PDB file of C-alpha atoms in Angstrom:
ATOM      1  CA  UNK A   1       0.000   0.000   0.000  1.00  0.00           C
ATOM      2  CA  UNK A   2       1.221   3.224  -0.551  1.00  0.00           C
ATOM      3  CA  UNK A   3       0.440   6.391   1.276  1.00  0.00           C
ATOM      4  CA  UNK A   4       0.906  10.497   0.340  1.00  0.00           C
ATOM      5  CA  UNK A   5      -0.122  12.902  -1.983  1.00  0.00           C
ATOM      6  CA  UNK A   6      -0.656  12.153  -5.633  1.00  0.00           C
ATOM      7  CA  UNK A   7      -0.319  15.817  -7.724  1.00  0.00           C
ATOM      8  CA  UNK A   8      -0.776  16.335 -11.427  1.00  0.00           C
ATOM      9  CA  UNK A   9      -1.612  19.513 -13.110  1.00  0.00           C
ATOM     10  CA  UNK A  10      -4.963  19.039 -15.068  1.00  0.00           C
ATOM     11  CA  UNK A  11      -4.069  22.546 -17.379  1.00  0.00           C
ATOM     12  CA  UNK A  12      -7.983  23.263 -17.824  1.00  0.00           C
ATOM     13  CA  UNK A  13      -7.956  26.800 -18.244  1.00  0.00           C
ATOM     14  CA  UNK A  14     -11.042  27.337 -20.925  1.00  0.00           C
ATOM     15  CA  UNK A  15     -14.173  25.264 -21.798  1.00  0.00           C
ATOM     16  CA  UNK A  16     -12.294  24.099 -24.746  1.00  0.00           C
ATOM     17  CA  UNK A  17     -10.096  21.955 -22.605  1.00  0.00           C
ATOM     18  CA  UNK A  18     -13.393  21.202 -20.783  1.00  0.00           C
ATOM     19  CA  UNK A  19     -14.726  19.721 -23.388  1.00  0.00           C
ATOM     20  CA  UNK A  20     -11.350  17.713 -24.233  1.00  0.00           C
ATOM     21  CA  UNK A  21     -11.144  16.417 -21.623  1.00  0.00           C
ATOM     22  CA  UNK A  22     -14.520  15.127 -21.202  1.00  0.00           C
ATOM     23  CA  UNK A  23     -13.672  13.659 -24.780  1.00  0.00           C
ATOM     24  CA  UNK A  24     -10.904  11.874 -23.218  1.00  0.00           C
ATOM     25  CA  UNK A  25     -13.036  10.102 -20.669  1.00  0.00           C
ATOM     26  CA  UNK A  26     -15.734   9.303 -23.492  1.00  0.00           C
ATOM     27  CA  UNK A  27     -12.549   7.796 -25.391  1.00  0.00           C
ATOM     28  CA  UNK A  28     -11.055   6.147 -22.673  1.00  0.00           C
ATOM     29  CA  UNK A  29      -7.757   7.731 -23.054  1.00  0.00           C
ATOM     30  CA  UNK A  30      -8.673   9.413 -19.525  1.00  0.00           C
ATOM     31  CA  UNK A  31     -10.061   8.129 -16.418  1.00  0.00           C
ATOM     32  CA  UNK A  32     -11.825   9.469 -13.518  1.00  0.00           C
ATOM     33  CA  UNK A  33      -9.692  10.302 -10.199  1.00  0.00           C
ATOM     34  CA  UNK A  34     -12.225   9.134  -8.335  1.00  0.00           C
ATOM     35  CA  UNK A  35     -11.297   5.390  -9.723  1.00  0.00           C
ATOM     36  CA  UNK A  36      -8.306   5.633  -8.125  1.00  0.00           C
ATOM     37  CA  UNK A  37      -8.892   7.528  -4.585  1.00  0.00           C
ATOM     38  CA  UNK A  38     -12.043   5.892  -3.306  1.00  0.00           C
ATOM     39  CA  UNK A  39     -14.250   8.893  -4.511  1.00  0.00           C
ATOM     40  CA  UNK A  40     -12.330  11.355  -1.899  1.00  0.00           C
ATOM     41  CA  UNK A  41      -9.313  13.694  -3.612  1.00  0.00           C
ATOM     42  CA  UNK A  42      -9.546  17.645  -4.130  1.00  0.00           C
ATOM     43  CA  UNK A  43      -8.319  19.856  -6.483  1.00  0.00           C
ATOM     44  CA  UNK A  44      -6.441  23.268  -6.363  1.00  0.00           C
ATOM     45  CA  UNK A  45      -8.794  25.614  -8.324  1.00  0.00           C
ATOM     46  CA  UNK A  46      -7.038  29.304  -9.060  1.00  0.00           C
ATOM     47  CA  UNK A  47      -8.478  32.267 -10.643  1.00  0.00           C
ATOM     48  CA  UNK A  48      -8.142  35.661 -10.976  1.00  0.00           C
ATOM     49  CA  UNK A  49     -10.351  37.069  -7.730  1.00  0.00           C
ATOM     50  CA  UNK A  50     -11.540  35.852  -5.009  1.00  0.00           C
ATOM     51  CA  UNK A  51     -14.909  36.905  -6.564  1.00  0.00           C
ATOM     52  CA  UNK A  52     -14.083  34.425  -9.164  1.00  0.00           C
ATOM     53  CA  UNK A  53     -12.942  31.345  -6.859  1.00  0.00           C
ATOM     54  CA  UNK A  54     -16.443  32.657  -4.895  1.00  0.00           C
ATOM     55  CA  UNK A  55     -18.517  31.809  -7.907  1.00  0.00           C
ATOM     56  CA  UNK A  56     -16.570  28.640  -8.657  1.00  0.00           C
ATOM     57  CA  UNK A  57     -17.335  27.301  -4.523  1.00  0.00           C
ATOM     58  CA  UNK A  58     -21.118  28.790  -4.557  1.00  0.00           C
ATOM     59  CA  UNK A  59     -21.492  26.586  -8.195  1.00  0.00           C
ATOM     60  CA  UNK A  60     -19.919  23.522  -7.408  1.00  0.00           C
ATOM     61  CA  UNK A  61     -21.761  23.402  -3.573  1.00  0.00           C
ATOM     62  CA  UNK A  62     -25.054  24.001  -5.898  1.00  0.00           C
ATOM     63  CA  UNK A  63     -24.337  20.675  -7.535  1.00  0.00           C
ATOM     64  CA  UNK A  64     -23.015  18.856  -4.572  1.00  0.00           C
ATOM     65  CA  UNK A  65     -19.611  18.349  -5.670  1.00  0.00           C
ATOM     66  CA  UNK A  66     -18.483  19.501  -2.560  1.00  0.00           C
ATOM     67  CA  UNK A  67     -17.440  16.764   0.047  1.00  0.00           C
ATOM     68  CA  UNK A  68     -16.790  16.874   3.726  1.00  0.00           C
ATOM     69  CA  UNK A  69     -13.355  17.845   4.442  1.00  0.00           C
ATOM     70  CA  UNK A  70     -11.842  14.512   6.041  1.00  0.00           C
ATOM     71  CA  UNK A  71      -9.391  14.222   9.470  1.00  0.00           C
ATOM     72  CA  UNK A  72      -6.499  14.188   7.572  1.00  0.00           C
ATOM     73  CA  UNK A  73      -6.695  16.834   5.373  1.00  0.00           C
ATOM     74  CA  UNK A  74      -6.734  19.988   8.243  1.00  0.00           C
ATOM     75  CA  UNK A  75      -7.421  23.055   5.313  1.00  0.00           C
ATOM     76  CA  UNK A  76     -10.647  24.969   6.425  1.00  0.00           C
ATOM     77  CA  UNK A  77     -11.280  26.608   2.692  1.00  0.00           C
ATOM     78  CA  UNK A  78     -14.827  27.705   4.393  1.00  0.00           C
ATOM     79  CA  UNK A  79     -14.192  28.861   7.431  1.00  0.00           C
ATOM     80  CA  UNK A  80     -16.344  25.840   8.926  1.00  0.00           C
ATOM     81  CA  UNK A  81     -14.430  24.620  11.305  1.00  0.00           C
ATOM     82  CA  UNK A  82     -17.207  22.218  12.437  1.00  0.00           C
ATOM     83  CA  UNK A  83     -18.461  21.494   9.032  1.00  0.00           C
ATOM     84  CA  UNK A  84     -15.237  21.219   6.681  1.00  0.00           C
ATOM     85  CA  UNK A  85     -15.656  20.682   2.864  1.00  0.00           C
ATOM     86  CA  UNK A  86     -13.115  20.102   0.358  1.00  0.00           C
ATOM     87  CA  UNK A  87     -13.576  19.808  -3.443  1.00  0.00           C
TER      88      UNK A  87
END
């Protein structure tokens, strides 16, 4: 078994490479992280604004894509210190 952080950069910037890489998982040439971590991992999201990464936490809480933030992972991105979520 091995144990620690997996990283790769995903490079999605647009919804052009949206829509790659959702070809890529249609293809098979991609898979779902999930497949691999047990349905738990996050990702890094950056933008421009806080505004911006605002939107992007408001939307992806709206679809449920936002999971409870588990004991080993301490980062508070809410401010929930009771009720941690992670993406």
């Amino acid at each position: 078994m091995v144990c620690g952080v997996v990283r790769a950069d995903m490079n999605i910037r647009t919804r052009r490479d949206v829509k790659k890489f959702l070809e890529g998982l249609s293809t098979g040439s991609s898979s779902l992280l999930k497949n691999v971590t047990g349905g738990y991992h996050y990702h890094t999201i950056e933008a421009e604004s806080e505004e911006i990464l605002d939107d992007i936490q408001n939307e992806l809480a709206e679809k449920g894509f936002l999971a409870k933030l588990q004991d080993y992972k301490p980062v508070d991105f809410l401010g929930e210190e009771e009720s941690n979520t992670n993406v």
